[in-house]
Coordinates of C-alpha atoms and ligand atoms in Angstrom, one line a residue:
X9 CA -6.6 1.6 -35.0
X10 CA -7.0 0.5 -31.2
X11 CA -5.7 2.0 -28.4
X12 CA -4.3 -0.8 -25.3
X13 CA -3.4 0.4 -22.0
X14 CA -1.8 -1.8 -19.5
X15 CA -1.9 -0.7 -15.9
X16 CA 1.4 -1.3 -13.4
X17 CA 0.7 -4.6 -12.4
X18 CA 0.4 -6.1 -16.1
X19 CA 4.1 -4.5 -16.9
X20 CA 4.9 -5.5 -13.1
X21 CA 7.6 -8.3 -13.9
X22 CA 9.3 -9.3 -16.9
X23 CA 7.1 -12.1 -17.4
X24 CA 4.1 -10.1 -17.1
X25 CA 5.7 -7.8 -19.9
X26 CA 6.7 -10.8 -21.9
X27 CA 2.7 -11.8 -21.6
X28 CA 2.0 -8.3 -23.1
X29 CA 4.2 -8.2 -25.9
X30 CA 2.3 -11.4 -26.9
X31 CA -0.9 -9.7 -26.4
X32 CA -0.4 -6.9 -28.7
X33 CA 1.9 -8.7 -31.4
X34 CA -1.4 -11.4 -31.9
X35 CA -3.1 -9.9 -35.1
X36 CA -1.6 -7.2 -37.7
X37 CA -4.2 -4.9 -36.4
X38 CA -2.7 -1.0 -36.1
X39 CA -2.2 -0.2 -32.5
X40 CA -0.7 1.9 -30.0
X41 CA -0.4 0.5 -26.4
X42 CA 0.0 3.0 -24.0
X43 CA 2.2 1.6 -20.8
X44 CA 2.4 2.6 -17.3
X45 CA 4.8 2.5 -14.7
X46 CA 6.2 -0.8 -13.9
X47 CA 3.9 -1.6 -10.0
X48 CA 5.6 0.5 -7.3
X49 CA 7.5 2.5 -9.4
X50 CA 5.7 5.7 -9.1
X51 CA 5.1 5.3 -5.5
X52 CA 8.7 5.0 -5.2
X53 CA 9.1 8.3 -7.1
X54 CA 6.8 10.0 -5.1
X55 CA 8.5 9.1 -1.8
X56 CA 12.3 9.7 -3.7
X57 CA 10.4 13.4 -4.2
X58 CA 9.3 13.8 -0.6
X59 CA 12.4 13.1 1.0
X60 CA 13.9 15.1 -1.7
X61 CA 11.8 18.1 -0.4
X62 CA 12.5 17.5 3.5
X63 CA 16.3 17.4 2.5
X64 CA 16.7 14.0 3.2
X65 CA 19.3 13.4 0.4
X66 CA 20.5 10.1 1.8
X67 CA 17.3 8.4 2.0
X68 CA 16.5 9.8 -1.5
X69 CA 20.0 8.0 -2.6
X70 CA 19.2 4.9 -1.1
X71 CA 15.7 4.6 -2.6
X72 CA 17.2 5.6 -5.7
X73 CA 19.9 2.6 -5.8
X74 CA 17.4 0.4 -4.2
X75 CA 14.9 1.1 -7.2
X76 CA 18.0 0.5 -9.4
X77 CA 18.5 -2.2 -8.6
X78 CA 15.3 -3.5 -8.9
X79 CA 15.9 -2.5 -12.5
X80 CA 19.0 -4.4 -13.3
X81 CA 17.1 -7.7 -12.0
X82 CA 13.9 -7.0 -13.6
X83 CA 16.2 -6.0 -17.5
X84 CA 18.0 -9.5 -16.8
X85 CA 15.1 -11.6 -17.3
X86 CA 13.6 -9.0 -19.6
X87 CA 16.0 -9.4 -22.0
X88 CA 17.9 -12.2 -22.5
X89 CA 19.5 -11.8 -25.5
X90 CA 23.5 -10.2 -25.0
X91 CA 23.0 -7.3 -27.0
X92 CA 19.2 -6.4 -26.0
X93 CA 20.2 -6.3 -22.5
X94 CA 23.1 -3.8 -23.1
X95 CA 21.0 -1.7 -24.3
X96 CA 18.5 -2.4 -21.1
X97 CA 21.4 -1.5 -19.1
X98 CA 21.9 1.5 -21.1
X99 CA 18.4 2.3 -20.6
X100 CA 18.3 1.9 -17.3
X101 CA 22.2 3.7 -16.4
X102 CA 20.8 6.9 -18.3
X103 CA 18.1 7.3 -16.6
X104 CA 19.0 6.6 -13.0
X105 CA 22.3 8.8 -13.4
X106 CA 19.9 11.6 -14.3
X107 CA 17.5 10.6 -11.4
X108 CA 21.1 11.2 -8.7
X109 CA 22.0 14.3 -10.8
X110 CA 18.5 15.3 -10.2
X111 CA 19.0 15.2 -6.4
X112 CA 21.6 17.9 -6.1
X113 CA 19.5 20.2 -7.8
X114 CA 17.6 22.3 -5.6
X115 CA 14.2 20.7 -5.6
X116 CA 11.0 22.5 -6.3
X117 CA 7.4 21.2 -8.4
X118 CA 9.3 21.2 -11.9
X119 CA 12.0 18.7 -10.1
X120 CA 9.5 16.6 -8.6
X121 CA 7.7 15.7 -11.5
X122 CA 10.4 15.3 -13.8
X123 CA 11.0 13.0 -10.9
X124 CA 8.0 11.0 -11.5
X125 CA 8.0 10.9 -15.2
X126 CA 10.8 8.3 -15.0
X127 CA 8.4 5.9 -14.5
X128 CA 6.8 5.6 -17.9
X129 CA 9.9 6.5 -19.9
X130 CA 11.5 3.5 -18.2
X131 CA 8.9 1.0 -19.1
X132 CA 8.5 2.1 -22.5
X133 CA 11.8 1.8 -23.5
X134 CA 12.6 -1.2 -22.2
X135 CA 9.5 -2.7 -23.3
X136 CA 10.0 -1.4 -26.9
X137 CA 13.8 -2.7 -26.6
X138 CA 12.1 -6.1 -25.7
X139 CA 9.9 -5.9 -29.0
X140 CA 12.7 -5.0 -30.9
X141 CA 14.9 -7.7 -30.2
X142 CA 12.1 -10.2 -31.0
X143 CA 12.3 -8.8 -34.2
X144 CA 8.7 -7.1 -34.3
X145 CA 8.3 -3.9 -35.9
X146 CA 7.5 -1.1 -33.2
X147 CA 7.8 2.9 -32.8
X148 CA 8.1 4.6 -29.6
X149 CA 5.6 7.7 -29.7
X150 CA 7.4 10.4 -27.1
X151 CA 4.5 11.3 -25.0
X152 CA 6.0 14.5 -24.1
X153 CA 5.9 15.3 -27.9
X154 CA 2.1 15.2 -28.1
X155 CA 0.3 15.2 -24.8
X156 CA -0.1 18.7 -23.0
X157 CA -2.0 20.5 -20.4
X158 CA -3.2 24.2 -20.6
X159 CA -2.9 26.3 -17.9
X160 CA -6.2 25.0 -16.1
X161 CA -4.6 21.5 -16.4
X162 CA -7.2 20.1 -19.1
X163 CA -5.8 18.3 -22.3
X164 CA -5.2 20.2 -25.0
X165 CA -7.0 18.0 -27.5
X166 CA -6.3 20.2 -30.2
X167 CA -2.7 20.4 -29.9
X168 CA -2.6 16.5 -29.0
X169 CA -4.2 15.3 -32.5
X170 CA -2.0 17.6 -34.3
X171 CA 1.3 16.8 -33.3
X172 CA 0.2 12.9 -32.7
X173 CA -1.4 12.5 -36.3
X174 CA 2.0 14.3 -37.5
X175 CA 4.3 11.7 -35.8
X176 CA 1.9 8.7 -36.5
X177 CA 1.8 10.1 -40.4
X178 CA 5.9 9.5 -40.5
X179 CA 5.5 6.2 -40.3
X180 CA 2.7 5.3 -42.9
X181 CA 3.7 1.4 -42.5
X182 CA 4.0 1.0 -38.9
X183 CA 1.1 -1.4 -37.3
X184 CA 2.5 -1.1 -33.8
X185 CA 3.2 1.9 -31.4
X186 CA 4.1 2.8 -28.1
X187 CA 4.1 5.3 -25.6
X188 CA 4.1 6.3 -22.7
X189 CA 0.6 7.1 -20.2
X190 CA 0.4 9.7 -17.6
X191 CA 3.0 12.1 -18.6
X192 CA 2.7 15.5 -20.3
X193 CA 4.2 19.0 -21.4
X194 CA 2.3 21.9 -19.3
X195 CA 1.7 25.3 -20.7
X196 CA 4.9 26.3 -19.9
X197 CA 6.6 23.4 -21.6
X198 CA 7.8 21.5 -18.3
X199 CA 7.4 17.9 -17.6
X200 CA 4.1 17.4 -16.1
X201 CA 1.6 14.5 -15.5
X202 CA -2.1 13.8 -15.4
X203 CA -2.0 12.8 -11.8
X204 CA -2.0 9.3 -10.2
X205 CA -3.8 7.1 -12.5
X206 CA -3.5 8.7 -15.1
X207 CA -2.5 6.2 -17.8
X208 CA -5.9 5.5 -18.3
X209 CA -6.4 9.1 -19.3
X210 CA -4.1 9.3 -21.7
X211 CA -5.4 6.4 -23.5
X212 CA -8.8 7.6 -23.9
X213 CA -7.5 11.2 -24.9
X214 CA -5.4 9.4 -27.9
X215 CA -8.5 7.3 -28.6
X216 CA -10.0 10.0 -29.3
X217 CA -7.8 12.4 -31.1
X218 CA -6.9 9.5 -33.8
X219 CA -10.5 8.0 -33.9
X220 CA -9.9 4.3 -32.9
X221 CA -12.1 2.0 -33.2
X222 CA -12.0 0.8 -29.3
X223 CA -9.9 1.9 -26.0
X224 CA -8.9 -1.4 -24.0
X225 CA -7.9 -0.6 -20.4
X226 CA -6.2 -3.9 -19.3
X227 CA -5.6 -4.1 -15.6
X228 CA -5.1 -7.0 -12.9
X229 CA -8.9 -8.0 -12.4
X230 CA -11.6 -8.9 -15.4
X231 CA -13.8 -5.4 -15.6
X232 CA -15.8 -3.1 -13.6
X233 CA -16.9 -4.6 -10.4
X234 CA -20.9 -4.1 -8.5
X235 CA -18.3 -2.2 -6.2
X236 CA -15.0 -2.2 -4.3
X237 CA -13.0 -5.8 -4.4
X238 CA -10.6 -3.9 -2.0
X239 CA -13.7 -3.7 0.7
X240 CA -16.9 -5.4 -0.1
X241 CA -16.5 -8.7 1.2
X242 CA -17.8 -10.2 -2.6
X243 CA -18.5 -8.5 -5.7
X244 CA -19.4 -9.7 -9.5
X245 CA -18.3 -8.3 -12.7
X246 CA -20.9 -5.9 -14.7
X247 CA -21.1 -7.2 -18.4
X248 CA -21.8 -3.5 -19.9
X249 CA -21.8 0.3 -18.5
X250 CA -22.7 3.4 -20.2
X251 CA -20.7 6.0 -20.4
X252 CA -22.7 8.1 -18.2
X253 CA -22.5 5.2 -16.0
X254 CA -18.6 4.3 -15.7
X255 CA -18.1 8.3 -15.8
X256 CA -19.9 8.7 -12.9
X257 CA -18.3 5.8 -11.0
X258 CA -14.8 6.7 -12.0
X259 CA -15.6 10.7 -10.7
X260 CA -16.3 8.6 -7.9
X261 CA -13.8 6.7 -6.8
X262 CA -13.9 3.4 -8.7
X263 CA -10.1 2.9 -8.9
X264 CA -9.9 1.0 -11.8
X265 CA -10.8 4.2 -14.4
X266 CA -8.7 7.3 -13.8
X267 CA -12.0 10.2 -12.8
X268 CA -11.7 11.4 -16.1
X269 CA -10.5 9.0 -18.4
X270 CA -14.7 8.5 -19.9
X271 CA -15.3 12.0 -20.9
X272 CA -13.1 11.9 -24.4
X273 CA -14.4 8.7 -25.0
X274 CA -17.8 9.4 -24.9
X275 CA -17.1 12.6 -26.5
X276 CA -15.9 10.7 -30.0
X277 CA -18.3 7.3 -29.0
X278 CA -15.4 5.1 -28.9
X279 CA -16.3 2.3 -27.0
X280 CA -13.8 1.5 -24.1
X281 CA -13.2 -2.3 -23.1
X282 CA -11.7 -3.2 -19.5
X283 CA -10.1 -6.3 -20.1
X284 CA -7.8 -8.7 -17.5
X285 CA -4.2 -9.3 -18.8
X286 CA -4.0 -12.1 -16.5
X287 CA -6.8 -13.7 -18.0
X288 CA -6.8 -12.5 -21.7
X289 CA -9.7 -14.4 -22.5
X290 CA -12.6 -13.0 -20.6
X291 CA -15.1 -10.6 -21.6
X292 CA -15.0 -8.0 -19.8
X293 CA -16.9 -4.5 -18.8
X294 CA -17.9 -2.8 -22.4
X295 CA -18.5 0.8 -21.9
X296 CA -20.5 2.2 -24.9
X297 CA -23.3 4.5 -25.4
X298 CA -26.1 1.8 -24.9
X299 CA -28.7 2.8 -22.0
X300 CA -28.9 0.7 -19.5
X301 CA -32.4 -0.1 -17.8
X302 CA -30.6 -1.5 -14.5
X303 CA -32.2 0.6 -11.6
X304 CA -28.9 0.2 -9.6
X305 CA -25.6 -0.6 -11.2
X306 CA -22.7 0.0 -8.6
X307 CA -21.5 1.5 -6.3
X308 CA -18.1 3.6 -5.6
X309 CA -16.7 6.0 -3.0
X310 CA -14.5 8.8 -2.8
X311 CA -12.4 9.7 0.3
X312 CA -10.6 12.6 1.5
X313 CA -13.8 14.9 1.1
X314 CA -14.3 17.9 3.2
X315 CA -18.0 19.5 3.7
X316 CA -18.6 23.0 4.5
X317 CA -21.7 24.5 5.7
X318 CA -22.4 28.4 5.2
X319 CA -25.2 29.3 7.5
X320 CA -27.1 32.5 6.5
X321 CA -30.5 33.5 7.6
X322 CA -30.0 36.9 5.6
X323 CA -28.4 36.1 2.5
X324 CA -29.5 32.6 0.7
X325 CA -33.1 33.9 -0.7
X326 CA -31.4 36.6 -2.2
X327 CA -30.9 36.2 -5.6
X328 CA -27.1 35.9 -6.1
X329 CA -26.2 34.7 -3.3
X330 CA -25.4 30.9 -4.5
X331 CA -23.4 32.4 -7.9
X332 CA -21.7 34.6 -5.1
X333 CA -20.8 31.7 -3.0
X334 CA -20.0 29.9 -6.3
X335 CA -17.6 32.7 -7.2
X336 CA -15.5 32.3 -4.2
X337 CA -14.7 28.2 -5.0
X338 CA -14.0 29.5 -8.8
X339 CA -11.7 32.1 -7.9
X340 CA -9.8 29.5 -6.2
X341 CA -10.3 26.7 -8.8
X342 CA -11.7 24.5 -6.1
X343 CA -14.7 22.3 -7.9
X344 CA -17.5 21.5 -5.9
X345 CA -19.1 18.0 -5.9
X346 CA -22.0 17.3 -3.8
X347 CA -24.1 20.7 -3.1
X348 CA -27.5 20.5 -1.0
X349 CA -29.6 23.7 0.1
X350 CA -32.0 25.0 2.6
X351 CA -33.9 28.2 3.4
X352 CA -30.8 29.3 5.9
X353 CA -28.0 27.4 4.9
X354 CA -26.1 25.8 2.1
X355 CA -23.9 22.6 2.5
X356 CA -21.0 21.6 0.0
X357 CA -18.3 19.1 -0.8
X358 CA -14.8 19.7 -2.2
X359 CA -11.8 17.3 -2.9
X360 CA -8.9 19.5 -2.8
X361 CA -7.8 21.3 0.1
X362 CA -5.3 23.4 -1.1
X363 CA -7.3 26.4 -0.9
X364 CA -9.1 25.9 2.3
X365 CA -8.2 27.9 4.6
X366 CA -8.6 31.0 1.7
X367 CA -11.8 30.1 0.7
X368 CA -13.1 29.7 4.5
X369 CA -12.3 32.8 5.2
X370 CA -14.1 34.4 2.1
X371 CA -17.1 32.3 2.9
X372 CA -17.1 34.3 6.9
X373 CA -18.3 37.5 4.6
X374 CA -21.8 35.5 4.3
X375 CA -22.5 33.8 7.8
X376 CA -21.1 31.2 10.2
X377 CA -19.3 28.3 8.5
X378 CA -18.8 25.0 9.7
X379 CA -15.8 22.6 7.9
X380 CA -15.4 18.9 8.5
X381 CA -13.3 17.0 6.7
X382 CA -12.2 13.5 6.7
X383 CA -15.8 12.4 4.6
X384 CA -16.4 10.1 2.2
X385 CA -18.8 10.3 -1.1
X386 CA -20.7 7.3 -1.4
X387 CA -22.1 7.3 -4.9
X388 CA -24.8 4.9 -6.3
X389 CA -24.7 4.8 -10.2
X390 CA -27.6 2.8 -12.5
X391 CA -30.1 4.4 -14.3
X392 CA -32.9 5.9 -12.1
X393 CA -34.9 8.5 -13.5
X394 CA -37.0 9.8 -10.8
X395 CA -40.0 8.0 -11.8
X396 CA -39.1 4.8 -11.1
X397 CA -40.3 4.6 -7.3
X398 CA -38.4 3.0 -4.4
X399 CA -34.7 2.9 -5.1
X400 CA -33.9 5.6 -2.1
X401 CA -35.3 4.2 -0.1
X402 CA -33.8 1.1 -0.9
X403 CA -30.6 3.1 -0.3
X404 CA -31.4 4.5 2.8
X405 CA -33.0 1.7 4.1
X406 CA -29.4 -0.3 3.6
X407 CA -27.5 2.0 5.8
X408 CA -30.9 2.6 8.3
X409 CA -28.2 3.3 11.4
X410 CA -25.0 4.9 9.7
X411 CA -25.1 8.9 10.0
X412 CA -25.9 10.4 6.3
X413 CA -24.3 14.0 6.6
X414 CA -25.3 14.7 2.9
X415 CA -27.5 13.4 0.0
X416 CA -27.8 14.6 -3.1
X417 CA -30.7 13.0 -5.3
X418 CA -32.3 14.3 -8.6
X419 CA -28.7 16.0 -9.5
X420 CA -28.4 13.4 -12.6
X421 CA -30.5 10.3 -13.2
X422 CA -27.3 8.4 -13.0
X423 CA -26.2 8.5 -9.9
X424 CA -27.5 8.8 -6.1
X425 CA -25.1 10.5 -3.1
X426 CA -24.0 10.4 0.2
X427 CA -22.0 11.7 2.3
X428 CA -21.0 10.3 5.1
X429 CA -17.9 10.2 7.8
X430 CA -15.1 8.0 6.1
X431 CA -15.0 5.7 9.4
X432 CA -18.4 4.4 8.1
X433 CA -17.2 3.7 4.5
X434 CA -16.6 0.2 4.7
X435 CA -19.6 -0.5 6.4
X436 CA -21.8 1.3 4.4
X437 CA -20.1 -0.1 0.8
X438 CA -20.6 -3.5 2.5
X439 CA -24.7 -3.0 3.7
X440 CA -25.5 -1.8 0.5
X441 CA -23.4 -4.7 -1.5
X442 CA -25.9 -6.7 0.5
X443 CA -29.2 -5.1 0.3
X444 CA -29.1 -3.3 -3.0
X445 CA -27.7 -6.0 -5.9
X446 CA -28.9 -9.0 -6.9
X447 CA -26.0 -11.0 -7.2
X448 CA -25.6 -13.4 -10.5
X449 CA -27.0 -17.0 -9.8
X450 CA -28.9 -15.8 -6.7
Ligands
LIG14 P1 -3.8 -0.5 -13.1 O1 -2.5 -0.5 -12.4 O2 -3.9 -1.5 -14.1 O3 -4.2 0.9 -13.6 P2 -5.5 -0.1 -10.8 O4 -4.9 -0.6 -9.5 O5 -5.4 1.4 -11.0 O6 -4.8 -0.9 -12.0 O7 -7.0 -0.5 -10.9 C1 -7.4 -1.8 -10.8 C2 -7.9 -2.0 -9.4 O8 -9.0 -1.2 -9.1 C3 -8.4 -3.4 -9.1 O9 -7.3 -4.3 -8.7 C4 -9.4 -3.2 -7.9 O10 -8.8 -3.5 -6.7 C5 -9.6 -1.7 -7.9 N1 -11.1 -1.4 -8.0 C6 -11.7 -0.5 -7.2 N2 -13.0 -0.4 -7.4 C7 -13.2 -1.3 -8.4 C8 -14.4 -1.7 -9.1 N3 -15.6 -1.2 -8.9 N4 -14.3 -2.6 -10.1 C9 -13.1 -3.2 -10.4 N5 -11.9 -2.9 -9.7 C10 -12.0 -1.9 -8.8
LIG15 N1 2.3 5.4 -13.0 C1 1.2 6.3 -12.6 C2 0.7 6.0 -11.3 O1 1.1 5.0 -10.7 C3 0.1 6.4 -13.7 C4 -0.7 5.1 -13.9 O2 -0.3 4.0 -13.5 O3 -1.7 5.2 -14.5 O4 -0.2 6.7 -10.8
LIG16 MG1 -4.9 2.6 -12.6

């Protein structure tokens, strides 16, 4: 069995979809293909939810019959065939008349992401009704059946192999399923989702929970880039990554791996391939357990980081002060990313905000604190144990003039940090493209 995920852009237009039908129909292999969103969807969905929750009904109708629309044209070319597309437009009518029932409901989390799930069910469906009506074998695996979320939001792996290896064992002769990415049950049985991204996490959690013999990611560019094609000015494809590796850089920002979508992979050593749809025949970024020996690898960044400094001549030498501290971010469920220490002070990193003002407040029971926000994690990922001399500085001598509010070095052999203030992000992810690769046929 193989698991292939294809991102928003690769189900973006009906050709596109046509392209992956062919892709997955090409050999008798077993396989479930996990889908996203058709491109735009879900950012659609999220604005449809936010002017749902300033009670801006109209502009939540209009989006709604704009996306509709959108629909109609996109099932036209999708399937051509008479019957096929009435049951595209029946697809697409049940779904968008529950969308504008949904809007005079009064709206609240559990509304918003039933909201979002539309998404996913609506590519699914229509790209299974496309299969069917070329006459190839498929089954539609309801994610909502299989995938769920405990109450701390993790995947409950348990509960996804059972109930998936119960619906895949109904159909003992079927080579070819589909489902849906992203989407989930929570613990209290609502509609929930893995957050933005998230396709990629579902496929490496089924990956896993069945065993297959590779995880494909197939996205709109050829495999994991040196860094960001969005901001580095040039970038080259890596060949191979190692799980510790691609983990690190998708924590870190790397957009084309959801942050977590390694872990279950590497968990069951299923190799995961990132793989271009729009150019089917190139190799692509393996991600496997081999070490690599590459000092420095790539680099990726994270934005929307706060830092918060506790200052406390009294307190930090005393022991339990840091699981104190450590405590305070727990009872909040706030992680912690980048932490750095000195005799009179401690400085941290978060990602989520939610809790901010809360946990400030706790914090004032220990000293001064200090909160900036608007940072960015810049995180360099190869393998450099600390033995191997040089590569900080190499690092720091790239960026010799941009302000470095944070480093963290020594926390993993995998990966080197900075923090800095997001208005130096592209510079930085463009002085160390520059100064820290050696870039293929140079
Ligand atoms: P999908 O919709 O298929 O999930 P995404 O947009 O989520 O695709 O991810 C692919 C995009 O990730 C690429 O188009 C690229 O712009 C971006 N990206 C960011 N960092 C990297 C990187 N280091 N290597 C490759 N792509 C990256
Ligand atoms: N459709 C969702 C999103 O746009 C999930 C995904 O594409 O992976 O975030
Ligand atoms: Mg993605």
């Amino acid at each position: 069995m193989k698991v292939l995920k294809f991102g928003g852009t690769s189900v973006g237009s009906p050709e596109r979809m046509h392209r992956v039908a062919e892709l997955v129909t090409q050999s008798a292999e077993p396989k479930i293909v996990v889908l996203s969103a058709v491109s735009g969807t879900t950012n659609t969905l999220v604005q449809i939810g936010k002017a749902l929750q300033t009670q801006q009904t109209d502009e939540a109708n209009r989006l709604i019959t704009e996306l509709r629309q959108h629909y109609n044209t996109f099932c036209q070319s999708l399937l051509s065939e008479g019957s096929a597309q009435q049951e595209g437009e029946a697809i697409i009518a049940a779904h968008f008349e529950s969308l504008s029932n949904i809007t005079s409901e009064p709206f609240g989390t559990d509304v918003e992401k039933e909201i979002l799930a539309q998404g996913e069910l609506l590519s699914t469906k229509l790209f299974t009704a496309y299969l069917k009506s070329q006459d190839t074998p498929v089954i539609l695996l309801p994610a909502l059946e299989f995938m769920r979320i405990d109450a701390n939001q993790e995947p409950n792996e348990d509960f996804i192999r059972e109930k998936l290896m119960r619906l895949l064992s109904q159909h003992p002769n079927t080579k070819l399923f589909v489902t849906q990415g992203y989407i989930c049950l929570n613990s209290q049985n609502r509609i929930d989702n893995l957050q933005r991204g998230g396709s990629d996490y579902t496929a490496s959690l089924i990956g896993a929970v069945v065993g297959a013999k590779e995880i494909q990611i197939w996205t709109d560019i050829d495999g994991m880039h040196n860094n960001d094609p969005r901001i580095a000015d040039r970038t080259f494809r890596i060949d191979n990554l190692s799980f510790n590796e691609a983990a690190e850089l998708a924590y870190f920002g790397a957009k084309i791996l959801h942050p977590f979508t390694v872990r279950p992979a590497q968990r069951a050593n299923i190799p995961v391939r990132l793989l271009n749809t729009m150019d089917a025949q190139a190799p692509g970024t393996l991600i496997s357990d081999q070490q690599q020996d590459r000092p420095i690898t790539a680099v990726a960044a994270k934005d929307g980081i706060t830092a918060i400094k506790i200052k406390s001549s009294r307190m930090l030498l005393a022991y339990g002060f840091l699981r104190k501290v450590f405590e305070i971010f727990e009872k909040y469920q706030t992680p912690i990313d980048l932490i750095t220490t000195s005799e009179v002070g401690i400085s941290l990193t978060i990602d989520n905000q939610q809790y901010l003002a809360d946990i400030q407040q706790e914090l004032r029971a220990f000293g001064e604190v200090e909160v900036d926000s608007n940072h960015t994690i810049v995180c360099v990922v190869g393998n450099m144990p600390f033995q191997k001399v040089g590569v900080l500085k190499k690092i720091v001598d790239a960026i010799d003039d941009i302000p470095i509010r944070m480093l963290s070095y020594g926390g993993s052999k995998f990966n080197i940090s900075l923090l800095i203030d997001s208005q130096f992000k592209n510079e930085t992810l463009n002085r160390l493209n520059e100064h820290i690769f050696t870039f293929p046929n140079e």
